[in-house]
């Protein structure tokens, strides 16, 4: 994989320009150095690890602060310091930034979501004690803080005090009348680090002080007054002491950096690698690129786009052991060379650990060598003709190519006699085919177009040419050869028509027939492609329309179900309210006379039953029950929203009328299922005026009802009717005889009484009242 063949010719496919773009995406000098020297020479396992790292780097860029801005070559500086070098404050502050970046990134990477990045950063240590020492001594501009040492703080305090004293001296001089006539201007300036005032040249001997300089015009001298001399001498001493203390502190800090040289070199290496990873992700995003699937023996590029073109036309190329050679033909300026470069660039980028501008499912083998013969290296100095320059690259290829190689050859057989060039090109293609290498060549030679019809593993392709517009479309079409369209191209570029006509007349008849056959084939294939594309477009349109209709139907069904659910909830709330009012009205009816009570009770009963009917707009039109759950009149069913079982009394299409205890309801079939009928089922009270008992009812007059001998259903029905009569009769309580037996009848009666609004409370009979064989129900609050 480290063959020099990778380095040869990469310029021809514009790989260095990709590295320039990649370098511009970096943030550090380390990252730039790594990307500028990147080559497709990584090992198989290394490449797979790089791809895993790129995926994690993309996650890190999206989810956190992954900036390396401010990081510098701290390891290099530390190695210099380890040899006794002293760094300035600016360089040391750069190390502070580097340590902070390293600390932040290593903490992010070690949180468990980035195992590949974490493994690569293994062994990286950020010396926080060094970070604290540097950050405590330096400001962001690289200057030392006063608190870097006690001595420095003391010196700087004295400098400030001496400076203030000098300010007072000069303010007094500028305001003194005795100085006013001598001054050129009432300002204080600096000469050689000392404060001076500008004095007119003619008065230089009139003032007491030292002359430090003279103006260019000779009209002004700069004088240091004697009053400031002692202060400025002291200030000079203090500034020299400050410089010495600063040098001492920087030496100490540099030594601390040098002591961590190994650690900082490792950190520099990892930060440079991370910068490279982040740069690859950013460039991939800018190119709308993806990570290719690496490995296998099949090259499969899906809609690959040349990343350096503004509006590239995507191409798709496939090479495999069964179809290992692709011969591309077509007109000049039609895009053959661009297609060749695109393939080479995709492979070089992918095998350099970069994302490539292709569609997902693109596959690239681990090629060991990339052989390139693209461009013309004609050289007068080296006595190389066009043909010779091609051969200088083709001869090593013919000798050394093997199955793990990719060979890209532009205009094979060109630059010499067409007949000899054709047979030589044919022999070279057959040699590479026999070697098992993946090969893509471009040519104008008609002889090579026939190879695909003689050798099974060779396939033709063409760059499309639109004869109507006389322009190339730059699309790469596989499966058949193309014409060079030389006369059409010449016509488009302005060649005189009479000259073109004479050229057509002189063409070999067989060659002309072959050319026309190829052109006709191109036209037929173009029409087939257009018709196929139109059919696919129509199919896609129909699929989109079906999807939209399905989504609309689903949305409308959800809205309808939601409206039904809201309506059903409203109806249930109204029914609950009506039940509450029913209980209240019963108590009021008791106060009326018997005839009025009977009429009022019947009217109330009818209103209650009417309210129980499910409104028609809330009835579901859901699917019918399956064959194993088909319902018939008389079946016991469980209805959605009800605890007790009910008997189905009427079927109407997809709805059914069900009696649940005293309620008579219309419900959708989809909201019910069959319930097992048994003596202790959840069957509850029910009312029906169209019903006769299957056994005689034995009741005593007044407040006692004997239900012994009845079925559970008949007993519940009889008890319900009896409670109506008891309420109308203003009975305060009733005694219901159900016997002991299995307890099923007692349980059913007590379930009925528990849910009956007419019953205030109930209890089992006491000794003397029948014990467990009797239930006493109170229709009004019992006296305590």
XYZ file of C-alpha atoms in Angstrom:
784
model
C 0.000 0.000 0.000
C 2.982 2.302 0.424
C 3.993 1.991 -3.229
C 5.342 5.148 -4.861
C 2.741 4.623 -7.560
C 0.310 6.449 -5.235
C 2.438 9.575 -5.274
C 2.999 9.471 -9.040
C 0.413 11.366 -11.023
C -1.854 12.536 -8.200
C -1.483 16.033 -9.624
C -3.182 14.773 -12.779
C -6.423 14.055 -10.889
C -6.330 17.356 -8.937
C -5.699 15.642 -5.596
C -3.398 18.449 -4.340
C -6.236 20.930 -4.898
C -8.462 18.807 -2.665
C -5.750 18.890 -0.001
C -5.643 22.697 -0.296
C -9.383 22.847 0.355
C -8.993 20.421 3.239
C -6.164 22.504 4.696
C -8.377 25.599 4.675
C -10.826 23.767 6.932
C -8.229 23.238 9.685
C -7.791 25.482 12.733
C -4.236 24.737 13.795
C -0.754 24.615 12.320
C -0.565 20.931 13.279
C -3.735 20.160 11.344
C -2.543 22.119 8.297
C 0.763 20.252 8.221
C -1.018 16.898 8.422
C -3.548 17.658 5.664
C -1.003 19.213 3.290
C 0.999 15.968 3.244
C -1.921 13.534 3.221
C -1.561 10.572 0.833
C -3.733 7.527 0.038
C -1.282 5.195 1.730
C -3.134 4.141 4.891
C -3.414 0.475 5.844
C -6.671 -1.463 5.708
C -7.301 -1.515 9.469
C -6.108 2.072 9.819
C -8.604 3.215 7.165
C -11.514 1.460 8.837
C -10.525 3.039 12.156
C -10.284 6.458 10.451
C -13.821 6.056 9.116
C -15.112 5.159 12.568
C -13.286 8.199 13.953
C -14.845 10.424 11.266
C -18.343 9.294 12.237
C -17.630 10.104 15.878
C -15.979 13.415 14.945
C -19.129 14.352 13.057
C -21.198 13.561 16.156
C -18.845 15.589 18.332
C -19.004 18.598 15.993
C -22.799 18.503 16.085
C -23.236 17.836 19.797
C -20.506 19.880 21.457
C -17.809 22.526 21.313
C -15.125 20.882 19.173
C -13.164 24.011 18.288
C -9.363 23.827 18.378
C -8.944 27.540 17.807
C -5.972 28.899 19.759
C -4.073 25.610 19.995
C -0.409 25.871 18.927
C 2.584 23.565 18.521
C 3.037 23.275 22.277
C 5.107 20.101 21.985
C 7.652 21.769 19.711
C 7.962 24.752 22.062
C 8.299 22.430 25.046
C 11.133 20.532 23.367
C 12.968 23.848 22.804
C 12.389 24.802 26.436
C 13.694 21.421 27.568
C 16.989 22.335 25.867
C 17.215 25.605 27.795
C 15.249 27.886 25.528
C 13.206 30.700 27.079
C 9.848 31.591 25.537
C 8.105 34.932 25.629
C 4.793 35.544 27.264
C 2.849 35.318 23.982
C 4.177 31.826 23.235
C 3.526 30.705 26.816
C -0.050 32.006 26.616
C -0.448 29.948 23.419
C 0.486 26.909 25.494
C -2.230 27.912 27.986
C -4.795 27.925 25.146
C -3.514 24.577 23.911
C -3.829 23.005 27.354
C -7.348 24.368 27.736
C -8.388 23.010 24.330
C -6.848 19.633 25.159
C -8.546 19.494 28.552
C -11.970 20.346 27.089
C -11.757 17.879 24.213
C -10.390 14.976 26.259
C -13.227 15.410 28.746
C -15.791 15.374 25.937
C -14.245 12.379 24.205
C -14.110 10.234 27.346
C -17.862 10.404 28.054
C -18.506 6.996 26.431
C -20.050 8.078 23.123
C -16.749 8.251 21.223
C -14.860 4.977 21.745
C -12.664 5.342 18.627
C -11.619 8.908 19.420
C -11.047 7.903 23.021
C -8.825 4.994 21.992
C -6.766 7.286 19.729
C -6.379 9.779 22.600
C -5.281 7.072 25.014
C -2.271 8.188 26.987
C -2.943 11.887 26.463
C -2.460 13.775 29.713
C -3.110 17.468 30.269
C -0.855 18.734 33.102
C -3.325 20.929 34.940
C -0.684 22.093 37.425
C 1.285 23.587 34.528
C -1.907 25.134 33.168
C -2.662 26.726 36.539
C 0.905 28.063 36.871
C 0.931 29.639 33.409
C -2.619 31.009 33.600
C -1.918 32.429 37.062
C 1.170 34.309 35.879
C 0.099 35.557 32.409
C -2.530 37.802 30.904
C -4.243 36.950 27.596
C -1.953 39.352 25.735
C 1.076 37.443 27.020
C 2.154 40.077 29.547
C 2.999 38.936 33.058
C 0.506 39.742 35.780
C 1.710 41.813 38.749
C 1.066 38.826 41.021
C 3.420 36.621 38.984
C 5.872 37.232 41.848
C 6.047 39.400 44.960
C 9.134 41.115 43.645
C 7.444 42.010 40.355
C 4.409 43.349 42.178
C 6.672 45.543 44.388
C 8.696 46.887 41.463
C 5.614 47.742 39.445
C 4.068 49.507 42.429
C 7.194 51.669 42.759
C 7.168 52.374 39.013
C 3.580 53.619 39.241
C 4.446 55.838 42.208
C 7.530 57.297 40.456
C 5.497 57.879 37.299
C 2.894 59.816 39.242
C 5.656 61.930 40.821
C 7.026 62.713 37.340
C 3.526 63.698 36.205
C 3.421 66.275 39.008
C 6.868 67.627 38.109
C 6.051 68.134 34.439
C 2.606 69.561 35.132
C 4.265 72.158 37.364
C 6.914 72.996 34.732
C 4.319 73.440 31.970
C 2.298 75.767 34.166
C 5.267 77.899 35.399
C 5.384 81.432 33.889
C 9.187 81.335 33.855
C 9.149 78.411 31.362
C 6.365 79.696 29.131
C 8.499 81.932 26.815
C 10.988 79.133 26.142
C 8.573 76.313 25.213
C 7.835 75.549 21.581
C 4.662 73.780 22.732
C 3.102 72.971 26.113
C 3.485 69.185 25.771
C 5.585 66.385 27.227
C 7.142 63.899 24.816
C 9.637 61.011 24.932
C 13.166 60.832 23.690
C 15.225 57.683 24.270
C 12.785 56.526 26.921
C 12.928 59.727 28.958
C 10.354 62.472 29.274
C 11.309 65.837 27.742
C 9.734 69.179 26.793
C 10.192 70.996 23.423
C 12.270 74.192 23.823
C 12.875 76.830 21.160
C 16.390 76.531 19.772
C 17.340 80.118 20.655
C 16.567 79.456 24.362
C 18.465 76.200 24.768
C 20.926 77.873 27.125
C 18.216 79.691 29.053
C 16.692 76.584 30.663
C 18.254 74.256 33.213
C 18.244 70.702 31.906
C 19.784 68.077 29.618
C 19.313 68.253 25.858
C 18.476 64.767 24.516
C 17.576 65.491 20.893
C 16.935 68.121 18.227
C 14.081 68.347 15.731
C 14.650 67.707 12.016
C 13.977 71.398 11.273
C 16.575 72.503 13.814
C 14.063 74.859 15.431
C 13.437 72.766 18.541
C 15.524 70.972 21.119
C 14.126 68.388 23.537
C 15.185 69.108 27.103
C 14.873 67.018 30.254
C 14.426 69.548 33.132
C 16.802 69.133 36.071
C 13.763 68.907 38.388
C 12.802 65.560 36.689
C 16.304 64.139 36.428
C 16.408 62.277 39.742
C 12.902 60.868 39.322
C 13.655 59.650 35.821
C 16.938 58.079 36.884
C 15.123 56.172 39.608
C 12.405 55.152 37.149
C 15.040 53.828 34.753
C 16.532 51.683 37.498
C 13.101 50.334 38.402
C 12.307 49.470 34.770
C 15.625 47.625 34.469
C 14.780 45.701 37.647
C 11.350 44.899 36.192
C 12.878 43.533 32.980
C 15.243 41.342 34.981
C 12.412 39.990 37.105
C 10.302 39.310 34.008
C 13.196 37.400 32.430
C 13.599 35.368 35.616
C 9.889 34.468 35.720
C 9.744 33.572 31.996
C 12.811 31.368 32.451
C 11.129 29.598 35.343
C 7.847 29.125 33.414
C 9.720 27.911 30.314
C 11.564 25.363 32.428
C 8.219 24.109 33.751
C 7.002 23.747 30.160
C 10.184 21.920 29.165
C 9.692 19.448 32.002
C 6.437 18.345 30.317
C 7.909 18.057 26.802
C 6.914 14.405 26.275
C 3.358 15.063 27.458
C 2.968 18.166 25.314
C 4.379 16.468 22.214
C 1.778 13.703 22.566
C -0.947 16.312 23.070
C 0.248 18.212 19.987
C 0.080 15.022 17.918
C -3.459 14.170 19.048
C -4.768 17.719 18.594
C -3.304 17.776 15.082
C -5.037 14.480 14.304
C -8.340 15.733 15.723
C -8.008 18.905 13.658
C -7.537 16.721 10.573
C -10.654 14.695 11.455
C -12.780 17.795 12.024
C -11.475 19.343 8.789
C -12.471 16.203 6.865
C -15.952 16.363 8.361
C -16.338 20.060 7.512
C -15.131 19.532 3.942
C -17.433 16.540 3.606
C -20.358 18.661 4.715
C -19.464 21.382 2.226
C -19.304 18.792 -0.585
C -22.467 16.954 0.581
C -20.241 13.897 0.835
C -20.585 10.511 2.462
C -18.303 7.748 3.702
C -17.788 5.002 1.138
C -18.019 1.336 2.067
C -14.428 0.121 1.911
C -13.370 -3.396 0.977
C -14.394 -6.176 -1.345
C -13.452 -6.601 -4.991
C -16.049 -4.306 -6.582
C -15.680 -0.611 -7.383
C -19.140 0.921 -7.350
C -19.453 4.692 -7.580
C -23.037 5.961 -7.378
C -23.611 9.471 -8.713
C -20.061 10.581 -8.034
C -19.498 14.337 -8.446
C -16.168 16.007 -9.157
C -15.710 18.185 -6.036
C -13.819 20.966 -7.804
C -16.482 21.692 -10.450
C -19.186 24.267 -9.766
C -22.052 22.276 -11.319
C -20.748 18.732 -11.813
C -22.816 16.117 -13.647
C -22.948 12.955 -11.481
C -21.564 9.750 -12.974
C -21.948 6.130 -11.922
C -19.206 3.576 -12.578
C -18.927 -0.094 -11.676
C -15.922 -2.411 -12.053
C -15.790 -5.979 -10.760
C -13.871 -9.196 -11.356
C -16.498 -10.180 -13.940
C -16.529 -6.748 -15.628
C -13.100 -5.304 -14.915
C -12.488 -3.030 -17.949
C -14.514 -0.005 -19.011
C -13.775 1.601 -22.405
C -15.189 5.138 -22.571
C -15.718 6.806 -25.949
C -17.337 10.028 -27.065
C -16.593 13.487 -28.420
C -13.826 15.829 -27.368
C -14.902 18.272 -24.626
C -17.593 15.726 -23.790
C -16.373 14.868 -20.308
C -14.341 11.667 -20.789
C -11.277 13.011 -18.982
C -13.420 14.549 -16.240
C -15.074 11.167 -15.715
C -11.660 9.518 -15.492
C -10.393 12.113 -13.020
C -13.571 11.807 -10.969
C -13.053 8.064 -10.546
C -9.394 8.548 -9.600
C -10.209 11.364 -7.201
C -12.981 9.405 -5.457
C -10.614 6.472 -4.897
C -7.714 8.656 -3.725
C -9.931 10.614 -1.333
C -11.614 7.527 0.115
C -8.290 5.738 0.628
C -6.955 8.873 2.338
C -9.701 8.580 4.933
C -11.860 11.335 3.467
C -15.571 11.567 2.736
C -16.439 11.596 -0.960
C -19.270 13.298 -2.896
C -21.229 10.187 -3.850
C -24.509 8.574 -2.880
C -24.718 6.040 -0.057
C -23.841 2.400 -0.886
C -20.789 3.538 -2.877
C -18.123 0.828 -2.550
C -14.360 1.166 -3.027
C -11.874 -1.715 -2.726
C -8.602 -1.419 -0.818
C -6.505 -0.785 -3.908
C -2.787 -1.229 -3.334
C -1.747 0.969 -6.258
C -3.339 3.595 -8.469
C -1.764 3.785 -11.946
C -2.457 7.018 -13.819
C -1.779 8.076 -17.381
C -3.720 11.324 -17.672
C -2.487 14.444 -19.443
C 0.401 15.194 -21.729
C 3.891 15.522 -20.217
C 5.554 16.445 -23.515
C 9.011 17.926 -22.745
C 11.504 19.523 -25.134
C 14.183 19.542 -22.445
C 13.815 15.800 -21.820
C 13.311 15.036 -25.530
C 9.905 13.482 -24.778
C 7.130 13.550 -27.373
C 3.486 13.133 -26.456
C 3.619 9.432 -27.320
C 6.872 8.928 -25.402
C 5.509 10.609 -22.296
C 2.528 8.264 -22.366
C 4.767 5.222 -22.762
C 6.939 6.295 -19.807
C 3.899 5.778 -17.607
C 2.321 2.855 -19.456
C 5.354 0.550 -19.586
C 5.680 0.163 -15.751
C 1.912 -0.319 -15.634
C 2.053 -3.182 -18.147
C 4.887 -4.850 -16.244
C 3.611 -4.576 -12.683
C -0.207 -4.259 -12.676
C -2.032 -6.896 -10.647
C -5.581 -7.600 -9.362
C -5.305 -5.193 -6.421
C -4.593 -2.216 -8.720
C -6.696 0.450 -10.444
C -5.472 1.691 -13.837
C -6.820 4.928 -15.358
C -5.615 5.750 -18.870
C -6.688 8.798 -20.866
C -6.675 8.611 -24.698
C -4.932 5.242 -24.811
C -3.015 4.693 -28.048
C -3.004 8.362 -29.011
C -0.035 10.473 -30.097
C 1.117 8.136 -32.864
C -0.110 6.543 -36.070
C -3.820 5.661 -35.512
C -3.494 2.155 -36.946
C -0.446 1.249 -34.882
C -1.817 3.080 -31.875
C -5.049 1.063 -32.129
C -3.424 -2.350 -32.100
C -1.007 -1.327 -29.336
C -3.886 0.012 -27.234
C -5.853 -3.184 -27.802
C -2.912 -5.289 -26.666
C -2.393 -3.149 -23.553
C -6.062 -3.396 -22.566
C -5.982 -7.166 -22.995
C -2.793 -7.337 -20.874
C -4.397 -5.380 -18.021
C -7.563 -7.453 -18.327
C -5.558 -10.663 -18.021
C -3.704 -9.234 -15.002
C -7.057 -8.855 -13.227
C -6.660 -5.134 -12.562
C -9.595 -2.737 -12.632
C -9.191 -0.603 -15.743
C -10.903 2.493 -17.137
C -9.660 3.958 -20.420
C -10.854 6.707 -22.736
C -10.338 6.632 -26.493
C -11.437 7.831 -29.924
C -10.172 4.676 -31.637
C -12.985 2.745 -33.300
C -11.143 -0.589 -33.030
C -11.322 -0.483 -29.241
C -15.102 -0.126 -29.313
C -15.325 -3.696 -30.629
C -13.388 -5.229 -27.727
C -16.503 -5.445 -25.572
C -18.173 -7.600 -28.217
C -15.231 -10.029 -28.260
C -14.191 -10.200 -24.598
C -16.850 -10.783 -21.961
C -15.141 -8.907 -19.141
C -14.855 -5.638 -21.083
C -17.710 -3.121 -21.257
C -18.315 -0.053 -23.391
C -19.433 3.339 -22.118
C -19.909 6.746 -23.684
C -20.232 10.367 -22.711
C -23.567 11.521 -24.089
C -23.791 14.029 -26.945
C -26.989 15.885 -27.845
C -27.137 16.114 -31.632
C -30.043 18.553 -31.556
C -28.150 21.156 -29.569
C -24.738 19.910 -30.800
C -23.560 19.975 -27.196
C -22.332 17.300 -24.763
C -24.485 16.499 -21.736
C -21.482 15.129 -19.748
C -23.531 12.106 -18.667
C -21.681 8.781 -18.606
C -23.783 5.988 -20.109
C -22.608 2.390 -19.846
C -23.463 -0.544 -22.078
C -22.655 0.727 -25.577
C -19.986 2.788 -27.338
C -20.318 6.355 -28.533
C -19.230 8.291 -31.572
C -16.546 10.946 -31.416
C -18.851 13.383 -33.263
C -15.786 15.178 -34.592
C -17.658 16.788 -37.491
C -20.515 17.870 -35.239
C -18.105 19.383 -32.737
C -16.240 21.165 -35.533
C -19.540 22.505 -36.812
C -20.472 23.768 -33.345
C -17.130 25.516 -33.002
C -17.572 27.341 -36.325
C -15.829 25.250 -38.985
C -16.991 26.399 -42.481
C -19.841 24.284 -43.834
C -18.332 23.582 -47.313
C -15.190 22.228 -45.684
C -17.258 19.932 -43.440
C -19.235 18.691 -46.445
C -16.046 17.803 -48.316
C -14.819 15.961 -45.220
C -18.002 13.886 -45.084
C -17.655 13.000 -48.780
C -14.135 11.654 -48.204
C -14.967 9.410 -45.257
C -14.438 5.665 -45.731
C -17.854 4.108 -46.560
C -17.476 1.361 -43.980
C -16.313 3.816 -41.320
C -19.188 6.119 -42.245
C -21.638 3.224 -41.996
C -20.202 2.251 -38.609
C -20.383 5.866 -37.425
C -23.997 6.224 -38.551
C -24.913 2.902 -36.948
C -23.427 4.053 -33.659
C -25.201 7.396 -33.907
C -28.523 5.682 -34.696
C -27.941 3.368 -31.746
C -27.278 6.375 -29.538
C -30.512 7.977 -30.687
C -32.501 4.809 -30.026
C -30.969 4.442 -26.604
C -31.567 8.120 -25.873
C -35.252 7.727 -26.737
C -35.465 4.597 -24.603
C -33.833 6.425 -21.703
C -36.185 9.371 -22.077
C -39.233 7.096 -22.263
C -37.987 5.062 -19.312
C -37.361 8.238 -17.332
C -40.846 9.481 -18.264
C -42.415 6.202 -17.147
C -40.449 6.287 -13.905
C -41.538 9.873 -13.380
C -45.169 8.964 -13.970
C -44.867 5.974 -11.682
C -43.326 8.176 -9.026
C -46.118 10.719 -9.541
C -48.759 8.005 -9.111
C -46.999 6.675 -6.029
C -46.823 10.175 -4.582
C -50.501 10.701 -5.344
C -51.442 7.363 -3.770
C -49.358 8.258 -0.750
C -50.989 11.685 -0.481
C -54.472 10.162 -0.815
C -53.616 7.534 1.768
C -52.254 10.178 4.145
C -55.342 12.324 3.567
C -57.645 9.362 4.192
C -55.718 8.485 7.341
C -55.837 12.090 8.518
C -59.580 12.373 7.865
C -60.185 9.066 9.631
C -58.189 10.267 12.649
C -60.171 13.511 12.683
C -63.466 11.608 12.374
C -62.497 9.246 15.175
C -61.408 12.189 17.318
C -64.741 13.972 16.702
C -66.637 10.765 17.476
C -64.608 10.270 20.638
C -65.328 13.826 21.751
C -69.032 13.374 20.995
C -69.129 10.035 22.782
C -67.472 11.530 25.856
C -69.955 14.394 25.825
C -72.877 11.937 25.533
C -71.537 9.836 28.407
C -71.167 12.931 30.591
C -74.734 13.939 29.766
C -75.927 10.416 30.561
C -74.139 10.467 33.918
C -75.750 13.823 34.676
C -79.159 12.436 33.688
C -78.647 9.451 35.992
C -77.901 11.811 38.859
C -81.030 13.837 38.097
C -83.038 10.605 37.807
C -82.154 9.751 41.400
C -83.198 13.228 42.512
C -86.505 13.109 40.623
C -87.395 9.741 42.153
C -87.377 11.328 45.565
C -89.551 14.180 44.336
C -92.074 11.782 42.714
C -92.642 10.040 46.020
C -94.318 13.153 47.339
C -97.033 13.045 44.611
C -100.289 11.021 44.695
C -100.401 7.528 43.214
C -101.852 8.377 39.772
C -99.466 11.290 39.219
C -96.578 9.176 40.491
C -97.371 6.433 37.965
C -97.515 8.873 35.010
C -94.445 10.783 36.086
C -92.452 7.593 36.617
C -93.340 6.255 33.147
C -92.468 9.583 31.513
C -89.170 9.669 33.352
C -88.414 6.077 32.367
C -89.037 6.821 28.687
C -86.799 9.914 28.782
C -84.047 7.948 30.453
C -84.204 5.179 27.830
C -84.185 7.703 24.988
C -81.069 9.340 26.385
C -79.344 5.946 26.473
C -79.552 5.535 22.701
C -76.191 6.323 21.070
C -76.614 9.290 18.661
C -76.426 8.171 15.024
C -73.475 10.471 14.234
C -71.442 8.742 16.971
C -72.083 5.215 15.709
C -68.978 3.551 14.309
C -68.813 2.073 10.840
C -65.900 -0.142 11.789
C -65.332 -3.629 10.427
C -67.660 -6.524 11.271
C -66.657 -9.196 13.739
C -64.758 -12.186 12.480
C -66.528 -15.467 11.712
C -65.518 -16.867 15.071
C -67.227 -13.929 16.830
C -70.418 -13.536 14.744
C -73.227 -12.307 17.006
C -76.899 -13.270 17.059
C -79.931 -11.908 18.844
C -79.962 -13.334 22.355
C -76.168 -13.477 22.732
C -74.534 -12.042 25.823
C -71.944 -9.415 24.964
C -69.432 -7.130 26.659
C -69.710 -3.536 25.372
C -66.768 -1.088 25.399
C -67.112 1.386 28.270
C -69.410 -0.878 30.358
C -68.418 -3.158 33.166
C -71.375 -5.534 32.990
C -72.481 -7.905 30.273
C -75.629 -7.210 28.261
C -77.993 -9.203 26.088
C -78.194 -8.427 22.366
C -81.864 -7.856 21.497
C -81.693 -6.404 17.951
C -79.243 -6.288 14.987
C -79.301 -3.461 12.451
C -76.408 -3.629 9.975
C -73.249 -2.654 11.823
C -75.094 -1.559 14.980
C -76.943 -3.534 17.636
C -79.369 -2.837 20.446
C -78.143 -4.206 23.775
C -79.780 -4.370 27.180
C -77.274 -3.793 29.960
C -79.188 -4.064 33.176
C -81.854 -1.342 33.062
C -80.232 0.351 30.074
C -81.226 -0.234 26.454
C -78.377 0.936 24.211
C -77.555 1.134 20.493
C -73.845 0.445 20.004
C -71.528 -0.337 17.044
C -70.680 -4.012 16.593
C -66.990 -3.065 16.583
C -67.342 -1.939 20.232
C -68.534 -5.293 21.557
C -67.479 -8.890 21.906
C -69.141 -12.113 22.985
C -69.375 -12.806 26.714
C -69.776 -16.217 28.311
C -73.264 -16.793 29.830
C -73.192 -18.360 33.282
C -75.010 -18.199 36.565
C -72.428 -15.851 38.078
C -71.829 -13.758 34.961
C -71.643 -9.980 35.070
C -75.222 -9.733 33.762
C -76.888 -6.799 35.393
C -80.278 -5.178 35.557
C -82.334 -4.829 32.365
C -85.753 -3.513 31.457
C -87.950 -4.543 28.592
C -91.665 -4.136 28.224
C -91.675 -6.838 25.507
C -90.574 -9.659 27.746
C -92.363 -12.462 29.669
C -90.971 -14.488 32.522
C -90.063 -18.095 31.988
C -91.327 -19.045 35.484
C -94.177 -17.772 37.657
C -93.335 -14.923 40.012
C -94.143 -15.522 43.617
C -94.322 -12.307 45.593
C -95.866 -11.322 48.821
C -97.897 -8.202 49.150
C -96.189 -5.024 50.373
C -92.497 -4.925 51.150
C -91.437 -8.508 50.379
C -90.377 -10.090 47.063
C -89.682 -13.825 46.732
C -87.366 -14.696 43.839
C -86.612 -18.315 44.688
C -86.935 -20.670 41.714
C -86.181 -17.999 39.088
C -83.171 -17.874 36.837
C -80.656 -15.129 37.508
C -81.840 -13.117 34.489
C -85.509 -13.408 35.367
C -84.868 -12.624 38.996
C -82.914 -9.448 38.100
C -85.690 -8.357 35.735
C -88.437 -9.054 38.326
C -86.519 -7.222 41.038
C -86.109 -4.191 38.750
C -89.881 -4.003 38.107
C -90.638 -4.540 41.767
C -88.381 -1.639 42.813
C -90.402 0.645 40.490
C -93.599 -0.406 42.238
C -92.010 -0.042 45.655
C -90.863 3.503 44.868
C -94.342 4.392 43.540
C -95.824 2.853 46.633
C -93.609 5.077 48.773
C -92.129 2.025 50.519
C -89.179 2.957 52.755
C -87.569 -0.466 52.366
C -88.153 -3.881 50.790
C -87.225 -7.451 51.748
C -85.969 -9.549 48.826
C -85.949 -13.327 49.326
C -83.341 -15.042 47.107
C -82.513 -18.085 49.194
C -79.063 -19.396 50.110
C -78.217 -22.138 47.612
C -74.966 -21.503 45.666
C -75.098 -17.775 46.336
C -75.226 -16.910 42.618
C -78.730 -15.346 42.844
C -77.783 -13.381 45.973
C -74.656 -12.063 44.244
C -76.564 -10.985 41.126
C -79.280 -9.212 43.164
C -76.730 -7.371 45.303
C -74.765 -6.308 42.181
C -78.036 -4.919 40.824
C -78.844 -3.072 44.041
C -75.295 -1.621 44.252
C -75.731 0.174 40.932
C -79.396 1.158 41.283
C -79.947 4.900 41.968
C -83.276 4.091 43.714
C -81.513 2.121 46.430
C -79.912 4.115 49.221
C -78.244 1.126 50.853
C -78.762 -2.628 51.380
C -77.751 -5.398 53.788
C -78.193 -9.122 54.393
C -81.090 -10.175 56.570
C -80.508 -10.596 60.248
C -81.534 -13.600 62.290
C -85.316 -13.572 62.310
C -85.368 -11.839 58.867
C -84.095 -14.838 56.886
C -80.324 -14.423 57.378
C -78.149 -14.947 54.246
C -81.225 -15.962 52.223
C -82.648 -12.415 52.362
C -81.391 -8.963 51.336
C -83.031 -5.836 52.778
C -82.869 -2.789 50.473
C -83.609 0.744 51.741
C -85.277 3.173 49.339
C -84.752 6.091 51.687
C -82.381 6.798 54.541
C -83.215 4.380 57.399
C -84.009 5.788 60.828
C -81.034 5.432 63.182
